[in-house]
PDB file of C-alpha atoms in Angstrom:
ATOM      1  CA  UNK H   1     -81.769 -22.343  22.244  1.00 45.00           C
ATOM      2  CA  UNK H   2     -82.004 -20.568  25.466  1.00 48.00           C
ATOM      3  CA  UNK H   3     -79.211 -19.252  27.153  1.00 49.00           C
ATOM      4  CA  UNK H   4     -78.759 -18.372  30.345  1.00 53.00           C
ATOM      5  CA  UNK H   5     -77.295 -14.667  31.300  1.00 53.00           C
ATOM      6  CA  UNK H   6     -74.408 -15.187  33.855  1.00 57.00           C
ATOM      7  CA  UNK H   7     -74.285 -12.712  36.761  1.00 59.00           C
ATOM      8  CA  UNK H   8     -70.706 -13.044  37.685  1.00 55.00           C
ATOM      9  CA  UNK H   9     -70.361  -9.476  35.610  1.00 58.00           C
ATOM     10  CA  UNK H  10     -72.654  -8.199  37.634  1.00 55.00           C
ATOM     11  CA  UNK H  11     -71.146  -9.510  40.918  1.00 55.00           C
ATOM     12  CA  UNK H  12     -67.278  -8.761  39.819  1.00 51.00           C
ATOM     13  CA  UNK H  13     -68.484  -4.673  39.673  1.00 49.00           C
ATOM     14  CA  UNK H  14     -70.141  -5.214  42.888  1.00 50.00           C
ATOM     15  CA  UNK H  15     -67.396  -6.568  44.782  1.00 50.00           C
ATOM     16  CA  UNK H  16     -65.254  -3.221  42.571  1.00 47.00           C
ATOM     17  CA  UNK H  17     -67.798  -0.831  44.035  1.00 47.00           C
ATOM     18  CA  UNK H  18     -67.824  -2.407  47.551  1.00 49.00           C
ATOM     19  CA  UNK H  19     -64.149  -1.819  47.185  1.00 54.00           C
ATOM     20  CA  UNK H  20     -64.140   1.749  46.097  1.00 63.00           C
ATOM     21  CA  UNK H  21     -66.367   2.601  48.868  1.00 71.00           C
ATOM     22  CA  UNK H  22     -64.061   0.837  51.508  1.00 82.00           C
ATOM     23  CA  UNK H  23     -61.214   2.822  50.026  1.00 94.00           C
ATOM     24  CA  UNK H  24     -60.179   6.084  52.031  1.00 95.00           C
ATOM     25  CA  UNK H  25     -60.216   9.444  49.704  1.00 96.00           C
ATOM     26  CA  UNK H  26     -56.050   9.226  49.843  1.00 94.00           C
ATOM     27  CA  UNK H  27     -56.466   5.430  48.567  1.00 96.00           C
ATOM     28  CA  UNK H  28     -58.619   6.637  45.841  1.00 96.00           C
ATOM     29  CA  UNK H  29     -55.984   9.074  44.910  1.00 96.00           C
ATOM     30  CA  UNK H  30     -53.393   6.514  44.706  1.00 95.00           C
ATOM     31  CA  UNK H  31     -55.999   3.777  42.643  1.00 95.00           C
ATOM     32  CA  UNK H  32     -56.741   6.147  39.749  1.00 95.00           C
ATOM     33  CA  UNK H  33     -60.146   6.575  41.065  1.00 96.00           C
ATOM     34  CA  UNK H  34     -62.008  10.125  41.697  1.00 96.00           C
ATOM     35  CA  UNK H  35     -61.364  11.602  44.800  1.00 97.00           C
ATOM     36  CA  UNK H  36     -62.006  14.437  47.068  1.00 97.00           C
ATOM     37  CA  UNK H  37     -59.189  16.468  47.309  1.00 95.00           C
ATOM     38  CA  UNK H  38     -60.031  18.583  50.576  1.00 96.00           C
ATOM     39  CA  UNK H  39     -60.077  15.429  52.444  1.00 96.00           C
ATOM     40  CA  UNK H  40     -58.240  15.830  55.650  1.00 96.00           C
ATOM     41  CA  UNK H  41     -54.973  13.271  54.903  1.00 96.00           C
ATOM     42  CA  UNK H  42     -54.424  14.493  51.435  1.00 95.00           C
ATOM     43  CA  UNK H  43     -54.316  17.691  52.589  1.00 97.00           C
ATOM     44  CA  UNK H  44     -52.133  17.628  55.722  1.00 97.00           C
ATOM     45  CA  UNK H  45     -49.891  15.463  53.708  1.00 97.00           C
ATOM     46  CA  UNK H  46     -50.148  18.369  50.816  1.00 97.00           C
ATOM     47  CA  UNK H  47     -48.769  21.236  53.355  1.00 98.00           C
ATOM     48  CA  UNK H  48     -46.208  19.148  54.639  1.00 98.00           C
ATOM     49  CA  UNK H  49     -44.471  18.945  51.790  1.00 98.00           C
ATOM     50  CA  UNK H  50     -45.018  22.615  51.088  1.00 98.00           C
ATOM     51  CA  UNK H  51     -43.479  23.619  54.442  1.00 98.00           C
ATOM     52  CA  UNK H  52     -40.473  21.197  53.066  1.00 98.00           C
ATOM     53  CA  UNK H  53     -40.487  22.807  49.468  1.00 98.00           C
ATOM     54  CA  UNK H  54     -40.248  26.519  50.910  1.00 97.00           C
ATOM     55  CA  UNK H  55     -37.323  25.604  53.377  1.00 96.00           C
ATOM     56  CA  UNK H  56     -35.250  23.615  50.065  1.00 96.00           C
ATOM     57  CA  UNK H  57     -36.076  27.457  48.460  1.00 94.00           C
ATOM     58  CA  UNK H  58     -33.310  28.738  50.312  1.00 93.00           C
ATOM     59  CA  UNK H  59     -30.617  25.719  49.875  1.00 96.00           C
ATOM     60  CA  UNK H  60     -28.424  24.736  47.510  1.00 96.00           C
ATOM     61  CA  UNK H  61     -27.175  21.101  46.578  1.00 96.00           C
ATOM     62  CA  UNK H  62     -23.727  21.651  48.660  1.00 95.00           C
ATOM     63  CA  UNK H  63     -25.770  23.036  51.795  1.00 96.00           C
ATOM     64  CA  UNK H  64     -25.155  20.913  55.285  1.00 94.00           C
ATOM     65  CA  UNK H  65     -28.966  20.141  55.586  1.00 96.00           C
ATOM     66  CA  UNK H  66     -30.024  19.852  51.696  1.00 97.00           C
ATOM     67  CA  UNK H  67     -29.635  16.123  52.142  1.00 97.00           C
ATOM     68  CA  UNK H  68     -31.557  15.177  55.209  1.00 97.00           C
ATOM     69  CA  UNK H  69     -34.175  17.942  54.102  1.00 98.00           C
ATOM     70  CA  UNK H  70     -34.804  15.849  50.231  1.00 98.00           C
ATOM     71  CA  UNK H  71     -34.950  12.693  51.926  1.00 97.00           C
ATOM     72  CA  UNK H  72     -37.478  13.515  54.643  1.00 98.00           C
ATOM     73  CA  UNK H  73     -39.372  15.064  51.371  1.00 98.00           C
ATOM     74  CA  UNK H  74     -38.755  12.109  49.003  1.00 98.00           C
ATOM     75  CA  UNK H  75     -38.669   8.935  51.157  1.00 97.00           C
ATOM     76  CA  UNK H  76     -36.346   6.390  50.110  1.00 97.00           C
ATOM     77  CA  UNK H  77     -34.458   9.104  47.552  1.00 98.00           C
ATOM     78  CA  UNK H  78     -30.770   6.381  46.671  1.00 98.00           C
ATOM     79  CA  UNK H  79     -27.871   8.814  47.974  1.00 97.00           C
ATOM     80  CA  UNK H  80     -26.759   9.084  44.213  1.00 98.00           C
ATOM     81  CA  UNK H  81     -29.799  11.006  43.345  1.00 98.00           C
ATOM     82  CA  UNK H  82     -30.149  14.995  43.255  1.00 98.00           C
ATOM     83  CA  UNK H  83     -33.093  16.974  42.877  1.00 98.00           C
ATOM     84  CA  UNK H  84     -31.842  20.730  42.589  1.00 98.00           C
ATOM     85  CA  UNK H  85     -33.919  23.209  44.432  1.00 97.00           C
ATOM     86  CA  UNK H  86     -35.898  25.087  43.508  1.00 97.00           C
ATOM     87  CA  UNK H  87     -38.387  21.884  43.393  1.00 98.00           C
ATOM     88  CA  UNK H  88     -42.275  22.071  43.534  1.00 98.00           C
ATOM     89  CA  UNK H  89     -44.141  18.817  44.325  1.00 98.00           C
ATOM     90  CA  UNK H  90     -47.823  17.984  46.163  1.00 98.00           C
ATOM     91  CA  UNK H  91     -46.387  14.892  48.803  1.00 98.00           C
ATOM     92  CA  UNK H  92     -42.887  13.478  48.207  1.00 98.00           C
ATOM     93  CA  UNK H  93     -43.936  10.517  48.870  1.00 97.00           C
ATOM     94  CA  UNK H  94     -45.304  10.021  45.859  1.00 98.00           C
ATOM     95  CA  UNK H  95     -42.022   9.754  43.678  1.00 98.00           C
ATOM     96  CA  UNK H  96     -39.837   7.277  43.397  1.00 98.00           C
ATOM     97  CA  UNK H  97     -36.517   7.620  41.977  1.00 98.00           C
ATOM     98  CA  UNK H  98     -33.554   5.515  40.832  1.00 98.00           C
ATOM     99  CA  UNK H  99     -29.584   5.292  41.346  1.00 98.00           C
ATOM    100  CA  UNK H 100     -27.563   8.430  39.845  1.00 98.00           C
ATOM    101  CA  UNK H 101     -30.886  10.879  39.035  1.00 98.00           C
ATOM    102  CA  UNK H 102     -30.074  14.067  38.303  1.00 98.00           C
ATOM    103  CA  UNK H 103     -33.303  16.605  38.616  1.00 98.00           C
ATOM    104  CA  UNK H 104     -32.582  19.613  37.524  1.00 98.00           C
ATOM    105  CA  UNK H 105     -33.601  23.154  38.576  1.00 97.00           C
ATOM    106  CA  UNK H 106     -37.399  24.255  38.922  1.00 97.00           C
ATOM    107  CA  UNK H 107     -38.910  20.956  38.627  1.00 98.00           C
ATOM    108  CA  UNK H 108     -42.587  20.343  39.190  1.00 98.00           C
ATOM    109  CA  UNK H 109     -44.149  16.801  40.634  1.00 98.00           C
ATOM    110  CA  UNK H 110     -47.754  16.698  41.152  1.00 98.00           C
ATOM    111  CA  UNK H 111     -47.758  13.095  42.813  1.00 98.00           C
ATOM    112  CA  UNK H 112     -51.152  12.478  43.520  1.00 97.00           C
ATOM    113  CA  UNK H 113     -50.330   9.462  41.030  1.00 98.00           C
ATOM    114  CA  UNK H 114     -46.734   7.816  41.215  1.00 98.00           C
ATOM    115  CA  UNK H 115     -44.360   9.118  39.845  1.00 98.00           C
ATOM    116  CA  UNK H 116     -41.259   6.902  38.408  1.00 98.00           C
ATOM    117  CA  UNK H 117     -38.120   7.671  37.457  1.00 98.00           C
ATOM    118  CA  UNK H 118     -35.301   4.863  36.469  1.00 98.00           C
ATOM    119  CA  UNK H 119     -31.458   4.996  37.137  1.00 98.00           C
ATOM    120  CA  UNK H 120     -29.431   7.266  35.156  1.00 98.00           C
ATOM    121  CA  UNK H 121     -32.191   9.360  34.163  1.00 98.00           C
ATOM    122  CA  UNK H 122     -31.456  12.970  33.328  1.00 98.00           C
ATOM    123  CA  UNK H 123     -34.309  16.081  33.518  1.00 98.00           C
ATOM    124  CA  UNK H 124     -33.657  19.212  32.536  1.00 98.00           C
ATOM    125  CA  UNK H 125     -34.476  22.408  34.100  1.00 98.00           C
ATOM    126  CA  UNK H 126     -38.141  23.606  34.245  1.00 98.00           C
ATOM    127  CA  UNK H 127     -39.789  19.899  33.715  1.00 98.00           C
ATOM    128  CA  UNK H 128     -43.232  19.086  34.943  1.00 98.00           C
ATOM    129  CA  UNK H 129     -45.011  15.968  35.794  1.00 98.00           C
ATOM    130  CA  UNK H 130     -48.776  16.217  35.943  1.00 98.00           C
ATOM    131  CA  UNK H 131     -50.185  13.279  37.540  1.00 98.00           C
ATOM    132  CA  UNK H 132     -53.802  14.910  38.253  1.00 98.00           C
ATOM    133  CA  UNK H 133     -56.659  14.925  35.273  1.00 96.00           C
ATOM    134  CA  UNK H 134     -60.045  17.451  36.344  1.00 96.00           C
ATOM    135  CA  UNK H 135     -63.745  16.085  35.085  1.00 96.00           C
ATOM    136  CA  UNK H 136     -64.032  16.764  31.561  1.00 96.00           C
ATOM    137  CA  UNK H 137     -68.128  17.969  32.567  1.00 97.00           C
ATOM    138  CA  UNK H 138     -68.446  21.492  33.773  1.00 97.00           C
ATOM    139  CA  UNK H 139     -70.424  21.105  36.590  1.00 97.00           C
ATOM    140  CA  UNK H 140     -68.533  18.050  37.563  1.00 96.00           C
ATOM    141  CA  UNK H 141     -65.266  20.117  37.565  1.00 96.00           C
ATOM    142  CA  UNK H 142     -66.583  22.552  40.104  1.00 97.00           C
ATOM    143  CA  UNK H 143     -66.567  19.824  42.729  1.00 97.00           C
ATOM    144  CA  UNK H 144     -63.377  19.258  44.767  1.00 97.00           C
ATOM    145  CA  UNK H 145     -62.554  15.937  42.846  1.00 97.00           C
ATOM    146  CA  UNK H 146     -59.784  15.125  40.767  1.00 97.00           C
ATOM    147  CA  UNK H 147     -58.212  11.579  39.412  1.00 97.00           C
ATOM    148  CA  UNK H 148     -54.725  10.899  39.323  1.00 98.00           C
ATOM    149  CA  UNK H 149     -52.773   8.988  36.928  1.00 98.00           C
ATOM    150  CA  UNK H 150     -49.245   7.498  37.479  1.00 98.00           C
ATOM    151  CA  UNK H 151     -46.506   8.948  35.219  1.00 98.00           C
ATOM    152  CA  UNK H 152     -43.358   6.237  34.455  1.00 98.00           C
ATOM    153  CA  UNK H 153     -39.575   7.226  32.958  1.00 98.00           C
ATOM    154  CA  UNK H 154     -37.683   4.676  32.152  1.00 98.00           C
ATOM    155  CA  UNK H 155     -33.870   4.382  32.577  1.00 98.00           C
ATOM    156  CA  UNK H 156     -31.019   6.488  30.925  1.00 98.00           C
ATOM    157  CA  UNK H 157     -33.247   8.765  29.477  1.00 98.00           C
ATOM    158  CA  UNK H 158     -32.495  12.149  28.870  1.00 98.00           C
ATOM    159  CA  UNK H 159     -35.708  15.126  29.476  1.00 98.00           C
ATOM    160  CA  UNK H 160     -34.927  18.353  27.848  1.00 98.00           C
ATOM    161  CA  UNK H 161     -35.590  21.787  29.554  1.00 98.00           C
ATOM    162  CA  UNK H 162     -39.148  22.505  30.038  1.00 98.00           C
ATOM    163  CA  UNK H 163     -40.542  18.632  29.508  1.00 98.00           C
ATOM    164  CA  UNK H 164     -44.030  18.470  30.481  1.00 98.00           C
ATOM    165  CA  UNK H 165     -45.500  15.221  30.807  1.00 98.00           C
ATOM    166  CA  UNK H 166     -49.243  14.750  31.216  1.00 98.00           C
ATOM    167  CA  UNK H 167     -51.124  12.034  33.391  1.00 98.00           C
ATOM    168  CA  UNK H 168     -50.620   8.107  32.904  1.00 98.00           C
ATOM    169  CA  UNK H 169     -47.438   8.605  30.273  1.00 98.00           C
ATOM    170  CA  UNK H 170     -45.137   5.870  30.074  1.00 98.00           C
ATOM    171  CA  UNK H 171     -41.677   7.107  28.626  1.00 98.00           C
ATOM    172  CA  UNK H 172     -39.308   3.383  27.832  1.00 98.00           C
ATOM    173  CA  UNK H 173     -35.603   2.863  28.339  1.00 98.00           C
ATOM    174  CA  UNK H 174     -33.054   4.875  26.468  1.00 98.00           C
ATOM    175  CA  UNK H 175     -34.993   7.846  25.173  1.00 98.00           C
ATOM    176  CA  UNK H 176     -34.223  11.398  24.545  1.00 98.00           C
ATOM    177  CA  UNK H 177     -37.227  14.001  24.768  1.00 98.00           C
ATOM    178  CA  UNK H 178     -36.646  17.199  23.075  1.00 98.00           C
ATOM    179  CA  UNK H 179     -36.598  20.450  25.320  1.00 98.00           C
ATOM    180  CA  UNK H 180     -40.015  22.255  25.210  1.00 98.00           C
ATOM    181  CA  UNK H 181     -42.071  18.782  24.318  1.00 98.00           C
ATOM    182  CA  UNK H 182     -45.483  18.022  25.550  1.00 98.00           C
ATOM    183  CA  UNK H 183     -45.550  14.369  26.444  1.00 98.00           C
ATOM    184  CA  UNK H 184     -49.293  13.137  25.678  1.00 98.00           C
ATOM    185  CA  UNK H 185     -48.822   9.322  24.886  1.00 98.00           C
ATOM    186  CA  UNK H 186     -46.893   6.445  25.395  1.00 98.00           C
ATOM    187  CA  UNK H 187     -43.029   6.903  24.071  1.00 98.00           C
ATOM    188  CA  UNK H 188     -41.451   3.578  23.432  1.00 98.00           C
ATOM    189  CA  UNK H 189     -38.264   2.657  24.728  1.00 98.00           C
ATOM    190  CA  UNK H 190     -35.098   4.003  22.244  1.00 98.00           C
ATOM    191  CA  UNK H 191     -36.977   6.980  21.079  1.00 98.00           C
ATOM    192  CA  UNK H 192     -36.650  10.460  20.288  1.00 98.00           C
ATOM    193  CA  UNK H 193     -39.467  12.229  20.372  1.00 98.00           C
ATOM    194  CA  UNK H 194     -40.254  15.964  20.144  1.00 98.00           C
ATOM    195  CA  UNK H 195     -42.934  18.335  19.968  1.00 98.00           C
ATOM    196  CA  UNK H 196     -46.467  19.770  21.500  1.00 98.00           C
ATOM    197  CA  UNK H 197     -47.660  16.841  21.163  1.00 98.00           C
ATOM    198  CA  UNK H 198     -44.384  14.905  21.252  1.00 98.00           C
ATOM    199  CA  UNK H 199     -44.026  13.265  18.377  1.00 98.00           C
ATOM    200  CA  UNK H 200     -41.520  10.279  17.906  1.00 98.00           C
ATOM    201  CA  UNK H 201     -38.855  11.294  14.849  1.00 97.00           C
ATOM    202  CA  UNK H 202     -36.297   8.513  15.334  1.00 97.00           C
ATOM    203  CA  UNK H 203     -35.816   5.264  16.636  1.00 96.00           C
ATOM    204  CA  UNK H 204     -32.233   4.551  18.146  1.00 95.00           C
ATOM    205  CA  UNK H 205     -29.955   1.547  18.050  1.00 90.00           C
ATOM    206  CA  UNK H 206     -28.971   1.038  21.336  1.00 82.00           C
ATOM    207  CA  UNK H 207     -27.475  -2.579  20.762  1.00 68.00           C
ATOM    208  CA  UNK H 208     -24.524  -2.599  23.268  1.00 61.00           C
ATOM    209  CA  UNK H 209     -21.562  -4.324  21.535  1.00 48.00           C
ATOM    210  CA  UNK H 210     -19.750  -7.228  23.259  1.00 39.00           C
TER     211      UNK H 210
END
């Protein structure tokens, strides 16, 4: 019996390509998609946060200006949320936190990719969030191209000192991360998990009693 080979594959990564081609390099950056990372709005809105970062260097939570100066860094940051300078990040814009965040000192967001972070979420000092992955190929990885990933925390979770968590990690509700871990893969909600790679070792029972 003959069969007849349907194109719509072929159209659907057409109309994916024509996309990606329409996209700007900063939209690439934010679709998970290769882009170039000396491209002229990625970069201007790189030193502006730097300029930002330097001037929270010298503040402290209490300071008159620390407020205004987070929020024109972190757009949208809930009044209930503190990041504690020193803080490190490649936009601002790029993270998006909930109510009653507590970040504490020496953090590091590379938001290329989104960064999440739900209510009542604690992070310890020294905690990183890598959102950018480099071409595996040598060659490839001398070009000025990078992907990004988004990184999501879920709420109430608690982030030990020195947390790293690596590109496109999805950490659930409730969980506790053990200081020092090296978040890899997926943690499910009610966890903890600890370890380079960060392992899960227990599950918690989180039922709230009526």
């Amino acid at each position: 019996m003959y069969v007849r080979k349907s194109n719509f594959g072929i159209q659907k990564k057409t109309t994916y390509l024509k996309i990606i081609t329409d996209m700007t390099e900063f939209e690439k950056m934010r679709h998970e998609e290769f882009y170039d990372f000396t491209n002229e709005e990625g970069l201007a809105s790189y030193y502006r946060a730097k300029h930002i970062c330097a001037k929270l260097q010298t503040m402290t939570t209490e300071d008159e200006d620390y407020r205004k100066t987070i929020e024109d860094l972190i757009p949208g940051i809930p009044e209930s949320s503190t990041v504690s300078p020193p803080f490190h990040c490649d936009h601002g814009h790029g993270i998006k936190l909930g109510e009653n965040v507590f970040v504490n000192y020496n953090g590091t967001m590379l938001d290329g990719g989104m960064i999440t972070i739900g209510s009542n979420t604690q992070i310890g000092p020294n905690c990183q969030f890598l959102t950018p992955n480099h071409p595996i190929d040598y060659v490839e990885r001398r070009k000025p191209i990078e992907r990004c990933s988004p990184i999501t925390i879920g709420e109430d979770c608690w982030l030990g000192g020195g947390v790293t968590v690596c590109p496109g990690v999805t950490i659930g509700d409730r969980c506790v991360i053990g200081a020092g871990s090296v978040v890899v893969k997926d943690i499910p909600s009610d966890s903890i998990a600890v370890g380079n790679p960060c392992r899960v070792i227990r599950h918690l029972d989180n039922t709230v009693t009526k």
